[in-house]
JSON list of C-alpha atoms in Angstrom, two decimals:
[
{"chain": "A", "resi": 1, "resn": "MET", "atom": "CA", "xyz": [-21.96, 54.79, -4.85]},
{"chain": "A", "resi": 2, "resn": "VAL", "atom": "CA", "xyz": [-22.09, 54.42, -8.73]},
{"chain": "A", "resi": 3, "resn": "ARG", "atom": "CA", "xyz": [-24.45, 56.69, -10.70]},
{"chain": "A", "resi": 4, "resn": "LYS", "atom": "CA", "xyz": [-23.88, 55.02, -14.10]},
{"chain": "A", "resi": 5, "resn": "PRO", "atom": "CA", "xyz": [-26.07, 51.91, -15.16]},
{"chain": "A", "resi": 6, "resn": "ALA", "atom": "CA", "xyz": [-24.61, 48.61, -14.29]},
{"chain": "A", "resi": 7, "resn": "LYS", "atom": "CA", "xyz": [-24.39, 47.51, -18.19]},
{"chain": "A", "resi": 8, "resn": "MET", "atom": "CA", "xyz": [-21.86, 50.22, -18.66]},
{"chain": "A", "resi": 9, "resn": "TYR", "atom": "CA", "xyz": [-19.56, 47.53, -16.67]},
{"chain": "A", "resi": 10, "resn": "ARG", "atom": "CA", "xyz": [-20.53, 44.51, -18.09]},
{"chain": "A", "resi": 11, "resn": "ALA", "atom": "CA", "xyz": [-18.20, 44.31, -21.04]},
{"chain": "A", "resi": 12, "resn": "VAL", "atom": "CA", "xyz": [-14.64, 42.98, -20.68]},
{"chain": "A", "resi": 13, "resn": "ALA", "atom": "CA", "xyz": [-13.08, 46.17, -22.47]},
{"chain": "A", "resi": 14, "resn": "LYS", "atom": "CA", "xyz": [-9.68, 47.10, -21.13]},
{"chain": "A", "resi": 15, "resn": "LYS", "atom": "CA", "xyz": [-6.88, 45.32, -19.23]},
{"chain": "A", "resi": 16, "resn": "ALA", "atom": "CA", "xyz": [-8.01, 44.06, -15.74]},
{"chain": "A", "resi": 17, "resn": "TYR", "atom": "CA", "xyz": [-6.91, 46.45, -12.79]},
{"chain": "A", "resi": 18, "resn": "THR", "atom": "CA", "xyz": [-6.31, 44.66, -9.49]},
{"chain": "A", "resi": 19, "resn": "ARG", "atom": "CA", "xyz": [-3.72, 46.96, -7.75]},
{"chain": "A", "resi": 20, "resn": "ARG", "atom": "CA", "xyz": [-5.41, 48.36, -4.76]},
{"chain": "A", "resi": 21, "resn": "GLU", "atom": "CA", "xyz": [-2.39, 49.61, -3.15]},
{"chain": "A", "resi": 22, "resn": "TYR", "atom": "CA", "xyz": [-2.06, 52.43, -5.70]},
{"chain": "A", "resi": 23, "resn": "MET", "atom": "CA", "xyz": [-5.87, 53.29, -5.19]},
{"chain": "A", "resi": 24, "resn": "GLY", "atom": "CA", "xyz": [-7.03, 54.90, -2.06]},
{"chain": "A", "resi": 25, "resn": "GLY", "atom": "CA", "xyz": [-10.36, 53.80, -0.86]},
{"chain": "A", "resi": 26, "resn": "VAL", "atom": "CA", "xyz": [-11.57, 50.84, -3.11]},
{"chain": "A", "resi": 27, "resn": "PRO", "atom": "CA", "xyz": [-14.93, 49.73, -1.72]},
{"chain": "A", "resi": 28, "resn": "GLY", "atom": "CA", "xyz": [-14.82, 46.41, 0.05]},
{"chain": "A", "resi": 29, "resn": "SER", "atom": "CA", "xyz": [-16.45, 43.20, -1.86]},
{"chain": "A", "resi": 30, "resn": "LYS", "atom": "CA", "xyz": [-20.22, 42.63, -0.86]},
{"chain": "A", "resi": 31, "resn": "VAL", "atom": "CA", "xyz": [-19.78, 38.90, -1.32]},
{"chain": "A", "resi": 32, "resn": "VAL", "atom": "CA", "xyz": [-19.80, 37.39, 2.34]},
{"chain": "A", "resi": 33, "resn": "GLN", "atom": "CA", "xyz": [-19.12, 33.65, 1.86]},
{"chain": "A", "resi": 34, "resn": "PHE", "atom": "CA", "xyz": [-17.69, 31.36, -0.58]},
{"chain": "A", "resi": 35, "resn": "ASN", "atom": "CA", "xyz": [-18.64, 28.09, 0.98]},
{"chain": "A", "resi": 36, "resn": "MET", "atom": "CA", "xyz": [-21.91, 27.14, 2.26]},
{"chain": "A", "resi": 37, "resn": "GLY", "atom": "CA", "xyz": [-23.88, 24.19, 3.39]},
{"chain": "A", "resi": 38, "resn": "ASN", "atom": "CA", "xyz": [-21.78, 21.09, 4.39]},
{"chain": "A", "resi": 39, "resn": "PRO", "atom": "CA", "xyz": [-18.30, 21.57, 2.89]},
{"chain": "A", "resi": 40, "resn": "LYS", "atom": "CA", "xyz": [-16.96, 18.46, 4.89]},
{"chain": "A", "resi": 41, "resn": "GLN", "atom": "CA", "xyz": [-19.04, 15.80, 3.15]},
{"chain": "A", "resi": 42, "resn": "GLN", "atom": "CA", "xyz": [-18.16, 14.31, -0.42]},
{"chain": "A", "resi": 43, "resn": "PHE", "atom": "CA", "xyz": [-21.25, 14.33, -2.66]},
{"chain": "A", "resi": 44, "resn": "PRO", "atom": "CA", "xyz": [-21.83, 12.33, -5.88]},
{"chain": "A", "resi": 45, "resn": "VAL", "atom": "CA", "xyz": [-23.62, 15.10, -7.85]},
{"chain": "A", "resi": 46, "resn": "GLU", "atom": "CA", "xyz": [-22.38, 18.40, -9.02]},
{"chain": "A", "resi": 47, "resn": "ILE", "atom": "CA", "xyz": [-24.42, 20.91, -10.65]},
{"chain": "A", "resi": 48, "resn": "THR", "atom": "CA", "xyz": [-22.61, 24.05, -12.10]},
{"chain": "A", "resi": 49, "resn": "ILE", "atom": "CA", "xyz": [-23.70, 27.34, -13.65]},
{"chain": "A", "resi": 50, "resn": "LEU", "atom": "CA", "xyz": [-21.39, 28.37, -16.51]},
{"chain": "A", "resi": 51, "resn": "ALA", "atom": "CA", "xyz": [-21.22, 31.80, -18.16]},
{"chain": "A", "resi": 52, "resn": "ASP", "atom": "CA", "xyz": [-21.96, 31.60, -22.03]},
{"chain": "A", "resi": 53, "resn": "GLU", "atom": "CA", "xyz": [-20.11, 34.81, -22.70]},
{"chain": "A", "resi": 54, "resn": "ALA", "atom": "CA", "xyz": [-17.12, 36.70, -21.45]},
{"chain": "A", "resi": 55, "resn": "CYS", "atom": "CA", "xyz": [-18.37, 39.43, -18.92]},
{"chain": "A", "resi": 56, "resn": "GLN", "atom": "CA", "xyz": [-17.64, 41.27, -15.91]},
{"chain": "A", "resi": 57, "resn": "ILE", "atom": "CA", "xyz": [-19.87, 40.54, -13.01]},
{"chain": "A", "resi": 58, "resn": "GLN", "atom": "CA", "xyz": [-20.14, 43.08, -10.26]},
{"chain": "A", "resi": 59, "resn": "ASN", "atom": "CA", "xyz": [-19.87, 41.91, -6.60]},
{"chain": "A", "resi": 60, "resn": "LYS", "atom": "CA", "xyz": [-23.45, 43.07, -5.97]},
{"chain": "A", "resi": 61, "resn": "ALA", "atom": "CA", "xyz": [-24.76, 40.61, -8.43]},
{"chain": "A", "resi": 62, "resn": "LEU", "atom": "CA", "xyz": [-22.56, 37.90, -7.49]},
{"chain": "A", "resi": 63, "resn": "GLU", "atom": "CA", "xyz": [-23.96, 38.43, -3.59]},
{"chain": "A", "resi": 64, "resn": "ALA", "atom": "CA", "xyz": [-27.62, 38.67, -4.81]},
{"chain": "A", "resi": 65, "resn": "ALA", "atom": "CA", "xyz": [-27.48, 35.42, -6.60]},
{"chain": "A", "resi": 66, "resn": "ARG", "atom": "CA", "xyz": [-25.44, 33.73, -3.83]},
{"chain": "A", "resi": 67, "resn": "MET", "atom": "CA", "xyz": [-28.12, 34.60, -1.46]},
{"chain": "A", "resi": 68, "resn": "SER", "atom": "CA", "xyz": [-30.75, 33.75, -3.68]},
{"chain": "A", "resi": 69, "resn": "VAL", "atom": "CA", "xyz": [-29.41, 30.02, -4.26]},
{"chain": "A", "resi": 70, "resn": "ASN", "atom": "CA", "xyz": [-28.50, 29.53, -0.58]},
{"chain": "A", "resi": 71, "resn": "ARG", "atom": "CA", "xyz": [-31.90, 30.59, 0.67]},
{"chain": "A", "resi": 72, "resn": "LYS", "atom": "CA", "xyz": [-33.55, 28.18, -1.58]},
{"chain": "A", "resi": 73, "resn": "LEU", "atom": "CA", "xyz": [-31.26, 25.39, -0.77]},
{"chain": "A", "resi": 74, "resn": "LEU", "atom": "CA", "xyz": [-31.64, 25.77, 2.92]},
{"chain": "A", "resi": 75, "resn": "LYS", "atom": "CA", "xyz": [-35.39, 25.67, 2.49]},
{"chain": "A", "resi": 76, "resn": "ASP", "atom": "CA", "xyz": [-35.89, 22.89, 0.06]},
{"chain": "A", "resi": 77, "resn": "VAL", "atom": "CA", "xyz": [-32.83, 20.65, 0.81]},
{"chain": "A", "resi": 78, "resn": "GLY", "atom": "CA", "xyz": [-31.45, 21.32, 4.17]},
{"chain": "A", "resi": 79, "resn": "ARG", "atom": "CA", "xyz": [-28.16, 22.49, 5.26]},
{"chain": "A", "resi": 80, "resn": "MET", "atom": "CA", "xyz": [-26.42, 19.15, 5.58]},
{"chain": "A", "resi": 81, "resn": "ASN", "atom": "CA", "xyz": [-27.36, 17.79, 2.33]},
{"chain": "A", "resi": 82, "resn": "TYR", "atom": "CA", "xyz": [-25.30, 20.29, -0.03]},
{"chain": "A", "resi": 83, "resn": "HIS", "atom": "CA", "xyz": [-22.05, 21.97, -0.37]},
{"chain": "A", "resi": 84, "resn": "PHE", "atom": "CA", "xyz": [-22.53, 25.43, -2.48]},
{"chain": "A", "resi": 85, "resn": "ARG", "atom": "CA", "xyz": [-19.36, 26.90, -3.73]},
{"chain": "A", "resi": 86, "resn": "LEU", "atom": "CA", "xyz": [-19.05, 30.50, -5.29]},
{"chain": "A", "resi": 87, "resn": "ARG", "atom": "CA", "xyz": [-16.15, 29.89, -7.79]},
{"chain": "A", "resi": 88, "resn": "THR", "atom": "CA", "xyz": [-15.15, 33.44, -8.85]},
{"chain": "A", "resi": 89, "resn": "TYR", "atom": "CA", "xyz": [-13.74, 36.55, -6.99]},
{"chain": "A", "resi": 90, "resn": "PRO", "atom": "CA", "xyz": [-14.25, 40.02, -7.57]},
{"chain": "A", "resi": 91, "resn": "HIS", "atom": "CA", "xyz": [-10.59, 41.16, -8.12]},
{"chain": "A", "resi": 92, "resn": "HIS", "atom": "CA", "xyz": [-11.15, 43.76, -10.94]},
{"chain": "A", "resi": 93, "resn": "VAL", "atom": "CA", "xyz": [-11.69, 47.34, -9.55]},
{"chain": "A", "resi": 94, "resn": "LEU", "atom": "CA", "xyz": [-14.18, 49.47, -11.46]},
{"chain": "A", "resi": 95, "resn": "ARG", "atom": "CA", "xyz": [-13.48, 53.14, -11.89]},
{"chain": "A", "resi": 96, "resn": "GLU", "atom": "CA", "xyz": [-15.50, 55.98, -12.66]},
{"chain": "A", "resi": 97, "resn": "ASN", "atom": "CA", "xyz": [-14.66, 59.69, -13.87]},
{"chain": "A", "resi": 98, "resn": "LYS", "atom": "CA", "xyz": [-17.42, 61.61, -12.22]},
{"chain": "A", "resi": 99, "resn": "GLN", "atom": "CA", "xyz": [-19.02, 64.31, -14.46]},
{"chain": "A", "resi": 100, "resn": "ALA", "atom": "CA", "xyz": [-20.46, 67.50, -13.13]},
{"chain": "A", "resi": 101, "resn": "THR", "atom": "CA", "xyz": [-24.23, 67.93, -14.12]},
{"chain": "A", "resi": 102, "resn": "GLY", "atom": "CA", "xyz": [-26.44, 70.83, -14.04]},
{"chain": "A", "resi": 103, "resn": "ALA", "atom": "CA", "xyz": [-25.99, 74.43, -15.56]},
{"chain": "A", "resi": 104, "resn": "GLY", "atom": "CA", "xyz": [-22.49, 75.22, -16.82]},
{"chain": "A", "resi": 105, "resn": "ALA", "atom": "CA", "xyz": [-21.37, 71.54, -16.56]},
{"chain": "A", "resi": 106, "resn": "ASP", "atom": "CA", "xyz": [-20.20, 71.53, -20.16]},
{"chain": "A", "resi": 107, "resn": "ARG", "atom": "CA", "xyz": [-17.55, 74.03, -19.31]},
{"chain": "A", "resi": 108, "resn": "VAL", "atom": "CA", "xyz": [-16.55, 72.36, -15.92]},
{"chain": "A", "resi": 109, "resn": "SER", "atom": "CA", "xyz": [-15.97, 68.60, -17.45]},
{"chain": "A", "resi": 110, "resn": "GLU", "atom": "CA", "xyz": [-14.44, 69.39, -20.65]},
{"chain": "A", "resi": 111, "resn": "GLY", "atom": "CA", "xyz": [-10.96, 68.31, -20.18]},
{"chain": "A", "resi": 112, "resn": "MET", "atom": "CA", "xyz": [-9.44, 64.76, -19.23]},
{"chain": "A", "resi": 113, "resn": "ARG", "atom": "CA", "xyz": [-10.88, 62.61, -21.78]},
{"chain": "A", "resi": 114, "resn": "MET", "atom": "CA", "xyz": [-9.45, 59.21, -20.51]},
{"chain": "A", "resi": 115, "resn": "ALA", "atom": "CA", "xyz": [-9.13, 60.12, -16.91]},
{"chain": "A", "resi": 116, "resn": "PHE", "atom": "CA", "xyz": [-7.99, 57.62, -14.25]},
{"chain": "A", "resi": 117, "resn": "GLY", "atom": "CA", "xyz": [-11.30, 58.10, -12.06]},
{"chain": "A", "resi": 118, "resn": "LYS", "atom": "CA", "xyz": [-12.16, 56.98, -8.47]},
{"chain": "A", "resi": 119, "resn": "ALA", "atom": "CA", "xyz": [-13.00, 53.29, -7.49]},
{"chain": "A", "resi": 120, "resn": "VAL", "atom": "CA", "xyz": [-16.65, 52.82, -7.35]},
{"chain": "A", "resi": 121, "resn": "GLY", "atom": "CA", "xyz": [-16.72, 48.86, -7.00]},
{"chain": "A", "resi": 122, "resn": "THR", "atom": "CA", "xyz": [-15.25, 45.60, -7.83]},
{"chain": "A", "resi": 123, "resn": "ALA", "atom": "CA", "xyz": [-15.97, 43.04, -10.53]},
{"chain": "A", "resi": 124, "resn": "ALA", "atom": "CA", "xyz": [-15.34, 39.28, -11.29]},
{"chain": "A", "resi": 125, "resn": "ARG", "atom": "CA", "xyz": [-13.97, 38.87, -14.79]},
{"chain": "A", "resi": 126, "resn": "VAL", "atom": "CA", "xyz": [-15.62, 35.80, -16.20]},
{"chain": "A", "resi": 127, "resn": "THR", "atom": "CA", "xyz": [-14.50, 33.98, -19.55]},
{"chain": "A", "resi": 128, "resn": "ARG", "atom": "CA", "xyz": [-16.81, 31.82, -21.68]},
{"chain": "A", "resi": 129, "resn": "ARG", "atom": "CA", "xyz": [-17.52, 28.62, -20.28]},
{"chain": "A", "resi": 130, "resn": "GLN", "atom": "CA", "xyz": [-16.15, 29.49, -16.89]},
{"chain": "A", "resi": 131, "resn": "LYS", "atom": "CA", "xyz": [-17.83, 28.12, -13.66]},
{"chain": "A", "resi": 132, "resn": "ILE", "atom": "CA", "xyz": [-19.48, 30.63, -11.50]},
{"chain": "A", "resi": 133, "resn": "PHE", "atom": "CA", "xyz": [-21.31, 28.76, -8.80]},
{"chain": "A", "resi": 134, "resn": "SER", "atom": "CA", "xyz": [-21.12, 24.96, -7.86]},
{"chain": "A", "resi": 135, "resn": "ILE", "atom": "CA", "xyz": [-23.59, 22.77, -5.91]},
{"chain": "A", "resi": 136, "resn": "TYR", "atom": "CA", "xyz": [-22.50, 19.53, -4.67]},
{"chain": "A", "resi": 137, "resn": "THR", "atom": "CA", "xyz": [-25.42, 17.17, -3.32]},
{"chain": "A", "resi": 138, "resn": "THR", "atom": "CA", "xyz": [-27.10, 13.90, -4.01]},
{"chain": "A", "resi": 139, "resn": "GLU", "atom": "CA", "xyz": [-29.26, 12.75, -6.92]},
{"chain": "A", "resi": 140, "resn": "GLN", "atom": "CA", "xyz": [-32.25, 13.08, -4.46]},
{"chain": "A", "resi": 141, "resn": "TYR", "atom": "CA", "xyz": [-32.00, 16.81, -4.63]},
{"chain": "A", "resi": 142, "resn": "LEU", "atom": "CA", "xyz": [-30.93, 17.34, -8.06]},
{"chain": "A", "resi": 143, "resn": "GLU", "atom": "CA", "xyz": [-33.97, 18.94, -9.36]},
{"chain": "A", "resi": 144, "resn": "LYS", "atom": "CA", "xyz": [-34.19, 21.49, -6.43]},
{"chain": "A", "resi": 145, "resn": "SER", "atom": "CA", "xyz": [-30.69, 22.42, -6.97]},
{"chain": "A", "resi": 146, "resn": "LYS", "atom": "CA", "xyz": [-31.28, 23.14, -10.81]},
{"chain": "A", "resi": 147, "resn": "GLU", "atom": "CA", "xyz": [-34.13, 25.27, -9.87]},
{"chain": "A", "resi": 148, "resn": "ALA", "atom": "CA", "xyz": [-32.18, 27.26, -7.55]},
{"chain": "A", "resi": 149, "resn": "LEU", "atom": "CA", "xyz": [-29.17, 27.82, -10.05]},
{"chain": "A", "resi": 150, "resn": "LYS", "atom": "CA", "xyz": [-31.59, 28.68, -12.67]},
{"chain": "A", "resi": 151, "resn": "ALA", "atom": "CA", "xyz": [-33.04, 31.53, -10.60]},
{"chain": "A", "resi": 152, "resn": "ALA", "atom": "CA", "xyz": [-29.70, 32.72, -9.86]},
{"chain": "A", "resi": 153, "resn": "GLY", "atom": "CA", "xyz": [-28.82, 32.90, -13.58]},
{"chain": "A", "resi": 154, "resn": "TYR", "atom": "CA", "xyz": [-31.51, 35.75, -14.05]},
{"chain": "A", "resi": 155, "resn": "LYS", "atom": "CA", "xyz": [-29.43, 37.97, -11.54]},
{"chain": "A", "resi": 156, "resn": "LEU", "atom": "CA", "xyz": [-26.10, 37.53, -13.37]},
{"chain": "A", "resi": 157, "resn": "PRO", "atom": "CA", "xyz": [-25.42, 40.03, -16.61]},
{"chain": "A", "resi": 158, "resn": "THR", "atom": "CA", "xyz": [-24.60, 36.91, -19.02]},
{"chain": "A", "resi": 159, "resn": "PRO", "atom": "CA", "xyz": [-26.75, 34.18, -20.44]},
{"chain": "A", "resi": 160, "resn": "THR", "atom": "CA", "xyz": [-26.16, 31.06, -18.43]},
{"chain": "A", "resi": 161, "resn": "ARG", "atom": "CA", "xyz": [-26.04, 27.24, -18.67]},
{"chain": "A", "resi": 162, "resn": "ILE", "atom": "CA", "xyz": [-26.51, 24.69, -16.05]},
{"chain": "A", "resi": 163, "resn": "VAL", "atom": "CA", "xyz": [-24.13, 21.40, -16.27]},
{"chain": "A", "resi": 164, "resn": "VAL", "atom": "CA", "xyz": [-24.87, 18.35, -14.22]},
{"chain": "A", "resi": 165, "resn": "THR", "atom": "CA", "xyz": [-22.01, 15.90, -13.64]},
{"chain": "A", "resi": 166, "resn": "VAL", "atom": "CA", "xyz": [-22.34, 12.64, -11.65]},
{"chain": "A", "resi": 167, "resn": "ASN", "atom": "CA", "xyz": [-19.08, 11.41, -9.95]},
{"chain": "A", "resi": 168, "resn": "ASN", "atom": "CA", "xyz": [-18.54, 7.91, -8.67]},
{"chain": "A", "resi": 169, "resn": "LEU", "atom": "CA", "xyz": [-17.41, 8.04, -5.08]},
{"chain": "A", "resi": 170, "resn": "GLU", "atom": "CA", "xyz": [-16.83, 4.41, -4.64]},
{"chain": "A", "resi": 171, "resn": "ASN", "atom": "CA", "xyz": [-13.08, 4.03, -4.71]}
]
């Protein structure tokens, strides 16, 4: 897999690359689910985690944060008392031009300064103030949901902010 540190893929540097048909062997996304809990019910409270800076979030980080939040919500709130959504999708293909290491490597990897590289993973490109995760629940479980999103924020490569919105469902 990737040998370079993840911080190299955090910055939004070049144009997004999503054309998988031109690249052989793009690794699949590690994100398993995008809707968890009870998606059929309407809940009055929405708790959302926003990115404070534009960045790229690797699919591994999204999946780790998703698993963390879902596990906490299942334990503390119960499956029928929330709807948890992952709001971004890792479209952008990450590429790496593998470099030779060891004795004589400086002669081997001399050319091809801006080489295309092989696909090593995918990432979601996130803009400033974009929603990453949302939890829909009742006011009774507001604090537990905020704690779960706070824990997920530590797994993401950008500073995050939690926003609470209360909707009136009585129409």
